[in-house]
PDB file of C-alpha atoms and ligand atoms in Angstrom:
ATOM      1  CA  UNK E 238       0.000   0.000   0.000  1.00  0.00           C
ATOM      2  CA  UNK E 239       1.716   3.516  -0.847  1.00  0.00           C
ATOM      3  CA  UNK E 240       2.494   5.318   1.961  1.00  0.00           C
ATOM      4  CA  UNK E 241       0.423   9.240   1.686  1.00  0.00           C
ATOM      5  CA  UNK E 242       2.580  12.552   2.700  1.00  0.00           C
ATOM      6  CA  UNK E 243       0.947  15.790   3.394  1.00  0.00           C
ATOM      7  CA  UNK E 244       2.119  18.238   1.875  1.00  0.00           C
ATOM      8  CA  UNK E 245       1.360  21.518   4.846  1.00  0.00           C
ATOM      9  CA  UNK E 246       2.243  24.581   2.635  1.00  0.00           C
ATOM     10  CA  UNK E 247      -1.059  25.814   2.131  1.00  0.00           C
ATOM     11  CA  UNK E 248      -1.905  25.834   5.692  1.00  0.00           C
ATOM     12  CA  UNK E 249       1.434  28.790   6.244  1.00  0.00           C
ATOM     13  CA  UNK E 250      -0.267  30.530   3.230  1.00  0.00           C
ATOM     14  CA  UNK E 251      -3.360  31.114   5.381  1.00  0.00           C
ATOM     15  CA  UNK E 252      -1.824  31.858   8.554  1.00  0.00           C
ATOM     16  CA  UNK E 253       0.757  34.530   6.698  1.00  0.00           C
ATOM     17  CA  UNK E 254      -1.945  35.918   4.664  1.00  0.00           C
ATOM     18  CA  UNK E 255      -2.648  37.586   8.503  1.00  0.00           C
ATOM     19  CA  UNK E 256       1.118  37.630   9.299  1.00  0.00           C
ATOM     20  CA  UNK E 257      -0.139  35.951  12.605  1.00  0.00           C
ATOM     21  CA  UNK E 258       0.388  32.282  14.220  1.00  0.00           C
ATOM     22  CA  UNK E 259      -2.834  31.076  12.670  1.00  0.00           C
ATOM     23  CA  UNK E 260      -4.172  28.127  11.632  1.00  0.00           C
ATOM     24  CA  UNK E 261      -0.384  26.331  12.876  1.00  0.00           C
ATOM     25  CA  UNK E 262       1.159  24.157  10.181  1.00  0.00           C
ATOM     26  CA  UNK E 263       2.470  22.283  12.766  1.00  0.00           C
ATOM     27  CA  UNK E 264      -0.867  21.797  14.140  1.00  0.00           C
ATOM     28  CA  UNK E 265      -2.076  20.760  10.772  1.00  0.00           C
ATOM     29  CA  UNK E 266       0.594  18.042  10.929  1.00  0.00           C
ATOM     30  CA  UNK E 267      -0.157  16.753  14.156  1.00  0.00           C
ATOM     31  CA  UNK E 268      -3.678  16.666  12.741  1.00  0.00           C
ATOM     32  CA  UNK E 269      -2.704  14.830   9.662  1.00  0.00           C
ATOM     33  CA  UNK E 270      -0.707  12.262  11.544  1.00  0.00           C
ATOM     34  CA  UNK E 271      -3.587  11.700  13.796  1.00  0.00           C
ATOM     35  CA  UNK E 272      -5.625  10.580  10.500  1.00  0.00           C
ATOM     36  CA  UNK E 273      -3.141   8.747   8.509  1.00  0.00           C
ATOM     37  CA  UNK E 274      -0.501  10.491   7.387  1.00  0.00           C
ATOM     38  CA  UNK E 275       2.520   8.365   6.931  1.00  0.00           C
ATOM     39  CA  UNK E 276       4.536  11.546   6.708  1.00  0.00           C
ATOM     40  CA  UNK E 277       4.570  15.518   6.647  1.00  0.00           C
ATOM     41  CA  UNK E 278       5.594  17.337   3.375  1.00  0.00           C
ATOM     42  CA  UNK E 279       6.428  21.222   3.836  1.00  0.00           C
ATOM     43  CA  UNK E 280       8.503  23.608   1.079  1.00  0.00           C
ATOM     44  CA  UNK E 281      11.282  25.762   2.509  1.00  0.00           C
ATOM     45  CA  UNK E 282      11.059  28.147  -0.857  1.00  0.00           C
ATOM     46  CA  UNK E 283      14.045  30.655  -1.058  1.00  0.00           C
ATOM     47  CA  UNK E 284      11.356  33.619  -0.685  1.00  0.00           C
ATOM     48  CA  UNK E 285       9.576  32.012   2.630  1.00  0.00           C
ATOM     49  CA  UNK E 286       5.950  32.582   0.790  1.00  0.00           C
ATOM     50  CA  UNK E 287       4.640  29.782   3.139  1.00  0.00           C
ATOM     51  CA  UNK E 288       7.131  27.377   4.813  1.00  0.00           C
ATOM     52  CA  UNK E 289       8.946  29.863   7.570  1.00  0.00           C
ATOM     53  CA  UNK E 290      12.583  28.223   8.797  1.00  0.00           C
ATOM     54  CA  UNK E 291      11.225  27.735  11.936  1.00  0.00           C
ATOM     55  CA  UNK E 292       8.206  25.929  11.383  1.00  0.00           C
ATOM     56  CA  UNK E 293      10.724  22.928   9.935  1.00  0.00           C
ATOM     57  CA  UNK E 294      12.485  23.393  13.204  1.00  0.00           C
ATOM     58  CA  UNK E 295       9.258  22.956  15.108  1.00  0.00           C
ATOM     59  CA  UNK E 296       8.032  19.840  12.382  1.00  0.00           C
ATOM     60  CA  UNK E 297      11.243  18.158  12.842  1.00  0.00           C
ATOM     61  CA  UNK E 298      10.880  18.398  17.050  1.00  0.00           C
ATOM     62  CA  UNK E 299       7.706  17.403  17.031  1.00  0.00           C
ATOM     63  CA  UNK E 300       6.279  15.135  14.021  1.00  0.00           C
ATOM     64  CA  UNK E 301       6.384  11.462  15.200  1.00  0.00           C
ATOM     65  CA  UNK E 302       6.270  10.329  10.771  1.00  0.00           C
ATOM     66  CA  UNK E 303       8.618  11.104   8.528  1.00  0.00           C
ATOM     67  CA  UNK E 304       9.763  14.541   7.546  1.00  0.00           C
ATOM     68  CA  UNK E 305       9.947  15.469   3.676  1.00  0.00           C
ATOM     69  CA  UNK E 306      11.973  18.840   3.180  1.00  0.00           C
ATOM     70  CA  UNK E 307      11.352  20.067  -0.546  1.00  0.00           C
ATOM     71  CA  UNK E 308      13.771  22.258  -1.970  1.00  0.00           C
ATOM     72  CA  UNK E 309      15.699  24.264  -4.352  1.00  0.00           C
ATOM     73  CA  UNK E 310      19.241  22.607  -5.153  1.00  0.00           C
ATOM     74  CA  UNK E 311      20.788  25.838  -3.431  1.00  0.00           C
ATOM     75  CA  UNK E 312      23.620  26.195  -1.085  1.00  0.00           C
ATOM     76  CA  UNK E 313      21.344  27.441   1.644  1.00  0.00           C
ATOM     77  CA  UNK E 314      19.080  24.779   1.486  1.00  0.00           C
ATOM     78  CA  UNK E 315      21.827  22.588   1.443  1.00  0.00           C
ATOM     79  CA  UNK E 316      23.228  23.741   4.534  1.00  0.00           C
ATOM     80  CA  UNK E 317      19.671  23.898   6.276  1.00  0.00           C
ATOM     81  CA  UNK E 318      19.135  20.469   6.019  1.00  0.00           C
ATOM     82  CA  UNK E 319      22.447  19.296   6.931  1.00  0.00           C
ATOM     83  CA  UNK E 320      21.486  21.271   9.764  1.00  0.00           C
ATOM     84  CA  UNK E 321      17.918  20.106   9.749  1.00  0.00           C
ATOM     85  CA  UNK E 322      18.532  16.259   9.039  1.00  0.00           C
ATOM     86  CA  UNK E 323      14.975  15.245   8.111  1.00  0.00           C
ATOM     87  CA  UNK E 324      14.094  12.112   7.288  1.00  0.00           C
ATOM     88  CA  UNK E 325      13.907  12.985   3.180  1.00  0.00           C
ATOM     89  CA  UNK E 326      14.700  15.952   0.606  1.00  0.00           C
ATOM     90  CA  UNK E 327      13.224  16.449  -2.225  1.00  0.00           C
ATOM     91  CA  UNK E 328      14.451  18.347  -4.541  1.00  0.00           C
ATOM     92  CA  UNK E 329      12.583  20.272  -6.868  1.00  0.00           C
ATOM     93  CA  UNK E 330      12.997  23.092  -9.478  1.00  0.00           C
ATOM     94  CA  UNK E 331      11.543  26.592  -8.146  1.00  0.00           C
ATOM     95  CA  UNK E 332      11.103  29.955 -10.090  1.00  0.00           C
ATOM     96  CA  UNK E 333      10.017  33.050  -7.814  1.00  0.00           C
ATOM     97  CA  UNK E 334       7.049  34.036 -10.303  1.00  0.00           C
ATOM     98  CA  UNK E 335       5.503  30.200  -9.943  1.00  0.00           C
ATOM     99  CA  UNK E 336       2.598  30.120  -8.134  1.00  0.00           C
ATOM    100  CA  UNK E 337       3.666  26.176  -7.635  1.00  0.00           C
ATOM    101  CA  UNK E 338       6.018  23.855  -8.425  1.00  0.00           C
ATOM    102  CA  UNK E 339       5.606  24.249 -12.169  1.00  0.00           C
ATOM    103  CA  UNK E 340       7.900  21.139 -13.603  1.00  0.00           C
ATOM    104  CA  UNK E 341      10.122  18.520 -12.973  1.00  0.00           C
ATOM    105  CA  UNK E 342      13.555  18.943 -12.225  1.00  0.00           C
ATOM    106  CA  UNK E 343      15.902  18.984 -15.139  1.00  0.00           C
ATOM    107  CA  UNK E 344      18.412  16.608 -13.931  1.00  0.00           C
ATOM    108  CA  UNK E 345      20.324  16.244 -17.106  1.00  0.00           C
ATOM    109  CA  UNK E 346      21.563  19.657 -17.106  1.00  0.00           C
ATOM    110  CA  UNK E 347      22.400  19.788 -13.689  1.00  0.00           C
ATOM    111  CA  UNK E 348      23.726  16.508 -13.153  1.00  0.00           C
ATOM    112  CA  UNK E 349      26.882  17.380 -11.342  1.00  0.00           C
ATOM    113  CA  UNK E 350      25.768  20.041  -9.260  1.00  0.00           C
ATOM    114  CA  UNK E 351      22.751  17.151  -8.215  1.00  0.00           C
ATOM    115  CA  UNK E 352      25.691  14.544  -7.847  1.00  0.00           C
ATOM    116  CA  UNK E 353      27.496  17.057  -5.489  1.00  0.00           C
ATOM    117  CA  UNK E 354      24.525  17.641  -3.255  1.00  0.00           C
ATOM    118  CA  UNK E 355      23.166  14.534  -3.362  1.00  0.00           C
ATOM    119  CA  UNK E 356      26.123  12.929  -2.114  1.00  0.00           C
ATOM    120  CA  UNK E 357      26.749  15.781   1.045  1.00  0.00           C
ATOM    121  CA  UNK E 358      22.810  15.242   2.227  1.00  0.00           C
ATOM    122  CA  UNK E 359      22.881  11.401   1.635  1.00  0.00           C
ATOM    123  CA  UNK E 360      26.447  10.735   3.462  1.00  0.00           C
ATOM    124  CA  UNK E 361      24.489  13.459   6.701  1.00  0.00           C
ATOM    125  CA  UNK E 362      21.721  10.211   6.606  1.00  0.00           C
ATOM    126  CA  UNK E 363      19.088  12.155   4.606  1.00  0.00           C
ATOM    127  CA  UNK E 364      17.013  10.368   1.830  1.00  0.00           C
ATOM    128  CA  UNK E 365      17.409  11.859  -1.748  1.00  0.00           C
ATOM    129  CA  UNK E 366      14.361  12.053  -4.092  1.00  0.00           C
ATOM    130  CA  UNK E 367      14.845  14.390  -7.409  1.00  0.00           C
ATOM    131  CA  UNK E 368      11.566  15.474  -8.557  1.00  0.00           C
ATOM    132  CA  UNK E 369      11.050  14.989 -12.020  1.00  0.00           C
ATOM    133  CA  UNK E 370       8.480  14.804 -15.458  1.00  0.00           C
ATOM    134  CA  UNK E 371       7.764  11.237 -16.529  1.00  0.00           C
ATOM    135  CA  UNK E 372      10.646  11.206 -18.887  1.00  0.00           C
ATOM    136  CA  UNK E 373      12.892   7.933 -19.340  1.00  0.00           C
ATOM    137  CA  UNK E 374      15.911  10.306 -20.065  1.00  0.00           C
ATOM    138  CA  UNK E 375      15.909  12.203 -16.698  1.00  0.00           C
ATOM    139  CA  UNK E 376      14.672   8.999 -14.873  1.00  0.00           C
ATOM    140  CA  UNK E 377      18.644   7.553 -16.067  1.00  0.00           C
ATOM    141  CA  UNK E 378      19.780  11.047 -15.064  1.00  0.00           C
ATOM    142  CA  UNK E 379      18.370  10.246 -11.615  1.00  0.00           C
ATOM    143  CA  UNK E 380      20.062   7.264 -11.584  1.00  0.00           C
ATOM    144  CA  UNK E 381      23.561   9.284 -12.406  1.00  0.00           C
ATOM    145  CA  UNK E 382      22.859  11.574  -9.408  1.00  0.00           C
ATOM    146  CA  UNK E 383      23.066   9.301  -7.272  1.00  0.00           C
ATOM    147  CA  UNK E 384      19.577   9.695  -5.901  1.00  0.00           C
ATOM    148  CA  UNK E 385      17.664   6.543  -5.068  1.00  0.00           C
ATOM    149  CA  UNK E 386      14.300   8.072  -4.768  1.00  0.00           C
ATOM    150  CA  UNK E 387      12.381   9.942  -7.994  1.00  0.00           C
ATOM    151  CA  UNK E 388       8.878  11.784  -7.154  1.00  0.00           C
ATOM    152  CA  UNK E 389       7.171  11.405 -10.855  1.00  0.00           C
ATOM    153  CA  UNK E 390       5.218  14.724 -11.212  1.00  0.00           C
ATOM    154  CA  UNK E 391       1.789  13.957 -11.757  1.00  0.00           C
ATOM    155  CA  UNK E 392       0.118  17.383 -12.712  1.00  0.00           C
ATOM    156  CA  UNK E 393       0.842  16.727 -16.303  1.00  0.00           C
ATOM    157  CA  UNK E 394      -1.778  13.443 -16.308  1.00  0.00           C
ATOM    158  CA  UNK E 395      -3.960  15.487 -13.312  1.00  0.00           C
ATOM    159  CA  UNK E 396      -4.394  18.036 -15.774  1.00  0.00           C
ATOM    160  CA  UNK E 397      -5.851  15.889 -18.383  1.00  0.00           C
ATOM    161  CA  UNK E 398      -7.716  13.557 -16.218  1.00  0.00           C
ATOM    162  CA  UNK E 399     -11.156  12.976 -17.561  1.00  0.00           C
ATOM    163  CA  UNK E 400     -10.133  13.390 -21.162  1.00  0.00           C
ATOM    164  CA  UNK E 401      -9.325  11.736 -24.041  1.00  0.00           C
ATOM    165  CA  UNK E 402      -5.302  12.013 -23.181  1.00  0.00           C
ATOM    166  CA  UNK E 403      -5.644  10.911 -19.339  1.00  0.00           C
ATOM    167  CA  UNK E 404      -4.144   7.306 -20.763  1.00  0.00           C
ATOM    168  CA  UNK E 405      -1.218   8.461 -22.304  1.00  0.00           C
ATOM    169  CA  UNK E 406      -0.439  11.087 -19.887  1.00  0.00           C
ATOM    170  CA  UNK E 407      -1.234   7.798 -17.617  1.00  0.00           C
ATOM    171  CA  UNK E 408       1.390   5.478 -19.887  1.00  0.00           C
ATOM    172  CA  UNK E 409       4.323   7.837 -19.381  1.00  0.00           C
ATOM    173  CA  UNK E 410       4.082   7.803 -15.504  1.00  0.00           C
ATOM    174  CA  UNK E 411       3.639   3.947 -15.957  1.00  0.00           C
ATOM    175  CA  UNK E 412       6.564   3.831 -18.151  1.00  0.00           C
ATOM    176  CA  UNK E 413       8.851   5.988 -15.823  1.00  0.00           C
ATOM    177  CA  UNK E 414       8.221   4.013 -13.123  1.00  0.00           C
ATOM    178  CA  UNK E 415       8.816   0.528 -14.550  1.00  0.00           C
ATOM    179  CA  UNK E 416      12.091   2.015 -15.780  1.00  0.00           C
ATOM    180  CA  UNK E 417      13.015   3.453 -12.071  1.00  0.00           C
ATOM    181  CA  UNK E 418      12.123   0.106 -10.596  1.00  0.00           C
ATOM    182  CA  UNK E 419      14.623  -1.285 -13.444  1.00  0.00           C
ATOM    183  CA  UNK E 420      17.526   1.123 -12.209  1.00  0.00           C
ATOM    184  CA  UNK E 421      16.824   0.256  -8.473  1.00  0.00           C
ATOM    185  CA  UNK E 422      15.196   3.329  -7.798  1.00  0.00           C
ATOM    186  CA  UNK E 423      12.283   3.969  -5.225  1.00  0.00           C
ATOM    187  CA  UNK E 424       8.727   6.042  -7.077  1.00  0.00           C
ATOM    188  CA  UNK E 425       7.093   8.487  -5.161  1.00  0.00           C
ATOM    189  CA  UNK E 426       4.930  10.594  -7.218  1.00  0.00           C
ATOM    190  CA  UNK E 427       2.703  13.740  -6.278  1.00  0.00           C
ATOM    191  CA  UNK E 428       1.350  17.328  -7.591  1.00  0.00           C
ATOM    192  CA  UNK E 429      -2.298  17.546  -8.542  1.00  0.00           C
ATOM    193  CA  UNK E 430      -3.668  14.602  -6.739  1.00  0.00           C
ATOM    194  CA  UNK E 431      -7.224  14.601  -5.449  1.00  0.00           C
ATOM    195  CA  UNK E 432      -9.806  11.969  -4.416  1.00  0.00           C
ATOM    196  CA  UNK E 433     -11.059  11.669  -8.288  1.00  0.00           C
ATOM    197  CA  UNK E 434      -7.810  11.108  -9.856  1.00  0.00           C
ATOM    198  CA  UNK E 435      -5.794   9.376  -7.364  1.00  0.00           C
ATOM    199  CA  UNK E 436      -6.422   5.825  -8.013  1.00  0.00           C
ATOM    200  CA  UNK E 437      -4.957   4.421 -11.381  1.00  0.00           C
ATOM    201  CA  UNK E 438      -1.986   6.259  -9.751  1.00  0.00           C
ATOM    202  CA  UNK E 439      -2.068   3.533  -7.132  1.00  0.00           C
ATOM    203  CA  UNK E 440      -0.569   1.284 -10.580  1.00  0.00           C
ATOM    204  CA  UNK E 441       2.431   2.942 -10.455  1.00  0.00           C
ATOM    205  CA  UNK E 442       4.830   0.049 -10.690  1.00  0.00           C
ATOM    206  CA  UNK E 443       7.192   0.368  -7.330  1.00  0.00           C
ATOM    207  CA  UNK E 444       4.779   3.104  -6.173  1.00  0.00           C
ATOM    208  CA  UNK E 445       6.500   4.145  -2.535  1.00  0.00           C
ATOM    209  CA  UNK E 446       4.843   7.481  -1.406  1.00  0.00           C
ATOM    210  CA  UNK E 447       2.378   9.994  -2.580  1.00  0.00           C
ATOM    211  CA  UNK E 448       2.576  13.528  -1.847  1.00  0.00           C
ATOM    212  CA  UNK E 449      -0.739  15.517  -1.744  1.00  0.00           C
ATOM    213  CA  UNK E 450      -1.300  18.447  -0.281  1.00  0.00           C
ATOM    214  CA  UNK E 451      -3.358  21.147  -2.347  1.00  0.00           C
ATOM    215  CA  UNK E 452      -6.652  18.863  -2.476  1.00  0.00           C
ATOM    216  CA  UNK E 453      -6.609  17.740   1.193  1.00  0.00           C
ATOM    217  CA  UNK E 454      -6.449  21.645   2.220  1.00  0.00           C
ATOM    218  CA  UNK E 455      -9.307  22.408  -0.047  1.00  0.00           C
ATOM    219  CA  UNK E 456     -11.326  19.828   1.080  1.00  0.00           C
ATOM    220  CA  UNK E 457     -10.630  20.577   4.772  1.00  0.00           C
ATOM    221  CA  UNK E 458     -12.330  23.687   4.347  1.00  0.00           C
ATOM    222  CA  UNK E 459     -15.581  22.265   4.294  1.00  0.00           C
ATOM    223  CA  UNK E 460     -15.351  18.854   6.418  1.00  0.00           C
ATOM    224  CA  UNK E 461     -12.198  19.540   8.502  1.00  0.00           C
ATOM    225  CA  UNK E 462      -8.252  18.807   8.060  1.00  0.00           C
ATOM    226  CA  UNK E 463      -8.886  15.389   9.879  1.00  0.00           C
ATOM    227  CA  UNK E 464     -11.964  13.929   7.891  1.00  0.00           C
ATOM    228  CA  UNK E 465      -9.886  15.117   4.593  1.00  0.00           C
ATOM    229  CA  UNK E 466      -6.688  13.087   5.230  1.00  0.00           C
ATOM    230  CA  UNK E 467      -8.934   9.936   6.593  1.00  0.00           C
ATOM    231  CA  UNK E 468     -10.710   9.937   3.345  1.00  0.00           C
ATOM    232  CA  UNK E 469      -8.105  10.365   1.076  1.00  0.00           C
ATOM    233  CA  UNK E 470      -5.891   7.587   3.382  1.00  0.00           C
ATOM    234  CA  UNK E 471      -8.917   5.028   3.256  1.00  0.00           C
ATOM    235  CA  UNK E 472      -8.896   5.597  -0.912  1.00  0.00           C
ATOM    236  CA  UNK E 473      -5.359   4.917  -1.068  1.00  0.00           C
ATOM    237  CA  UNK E 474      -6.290   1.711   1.006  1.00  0.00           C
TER     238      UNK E 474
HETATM  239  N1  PXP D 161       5.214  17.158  -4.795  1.00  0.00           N
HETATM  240  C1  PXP D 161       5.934  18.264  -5.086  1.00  0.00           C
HETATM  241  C2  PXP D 161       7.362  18.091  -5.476  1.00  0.00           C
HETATM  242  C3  PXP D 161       5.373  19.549  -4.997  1.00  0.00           C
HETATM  243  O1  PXP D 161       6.116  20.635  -5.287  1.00  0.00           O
HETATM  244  C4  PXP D 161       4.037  19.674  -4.578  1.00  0.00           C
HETATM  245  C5  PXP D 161       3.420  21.035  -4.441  1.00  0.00           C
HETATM  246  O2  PXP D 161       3.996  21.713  -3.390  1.00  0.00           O
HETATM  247  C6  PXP D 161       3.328  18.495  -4.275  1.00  0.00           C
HETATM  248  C7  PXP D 161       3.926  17.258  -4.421  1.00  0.00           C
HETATM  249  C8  PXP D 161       1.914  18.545  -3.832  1.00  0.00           C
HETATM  250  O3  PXP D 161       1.116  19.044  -4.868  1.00  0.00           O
HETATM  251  P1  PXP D 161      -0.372  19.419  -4.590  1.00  0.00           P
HETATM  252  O4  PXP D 161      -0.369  20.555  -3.608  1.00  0.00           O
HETATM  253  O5  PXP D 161      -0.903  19.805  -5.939  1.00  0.00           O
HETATM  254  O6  PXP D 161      -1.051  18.199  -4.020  1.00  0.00           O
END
């Protein structure tokens, strides 16, 4: 059964929205945990939109899953979670005009700074996953890095889901996977992911971990943070 991270960004774009202390992302993951969660996503983006440094001080003291940092292949990220030492990176591309994670992480142009980083975070004890498109070429590139985790980005087939391209959209996460499973390397794939378009994800060959975060907010608007994680859990079940 894949394992579901929260992903608790959205939650620090409310509570900064009033500069105040609320609603807590670390609440939210204590919440989330309570319901299912196998483990607790947050973003430390370069421009702090959501993700503040101390909240992943505060996640890493007091989550009781697993901790996934996501972030920029920078220097100061870098040295924050050497600092940090959470369970997992990911790391992912990030432009300051995105309003999200736009695409995957081009790993074949930036192979040796990857390799570099990679190997500093995995040698501190801290999983490596490269987020990237369903592309065969980067999933090799992956392989290069030195990374034994990939998150496949899903918003590509999310986008499309319902339409006549859903199964090739579909086909090219399949056939990412298989080939990552090939290599030896562990799937995780998120972005886009809701209750109507989750489960032919659950095919994934080597499937590991989904991240989802966007949907679970939105629907814990209306039926609460808990009742939105159970449900989601008990589909991926
Ligand atoms: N995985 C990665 C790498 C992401 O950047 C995001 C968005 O922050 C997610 C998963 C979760 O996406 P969503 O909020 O659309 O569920």
């Amino acid at each position: 059964m894949a394992l579901l991270g929260v992903n608790i960004d959205h939650v620090a774009t409310l509570r900064n929205a009033r500069g105040g202390v609320v609603p807590d992302p670390i609440q939210a993951a204590l919440v989330a945990e309570a319901n299912g969660a196998d483990g607790i996503t947050a973003h430390l983006r370069e421009d702090r939109r959501h993700i503040k440094d101390a909240d992943m001080t505060a996640l890493k003291q007091k989550i009781a899953t697993r901790l996934n940092m996501e972030m920029a292949n920078t220097d100061e990220m870098v040295s924050i979670a050497l600092a940090l030492k959470p369970y997992m990176v990911t790391l992912v591309p990030e432009r300051r005009q995105e309003l999200t994670t736009e695409g995957g992480l081009d790993v074949i142009s930036h192979l040796e700074a990857l390799q570099e980083n990679t190997k500093k975070l995995q040698n501190a004890g801290i999983k490596v996953s490269l987020f990237i498109d369903a592309d065969l070429a980067q999933v090799e590139a992956s392989k290069a890095s030195g990374a034994t985790i990939i998150e496949l980005h899903t918003g590509p087939y999310c986008e499309v889901f319902g339409t006549q391209k859903q199964a090739e959209k579909l086909d090219l996460l399949m056939k990412a996977a298989a080939h990552a499973v090939k290599l030896g390397i562990e799937v995780n794939a998120g972005h886009g992911l809701n209750c109507e378009n989750v489960s032919p994800v659950l095919a994934l060959p080597g499937l590991i971990e989904l991240n989802i975060g966007h949907s679970i907010i939105s629907d814990a608007v209306f039926s609460g943070l808990g009742p939105a994680v159970r449900r989601m859990k008990d589909l991926i079940s």
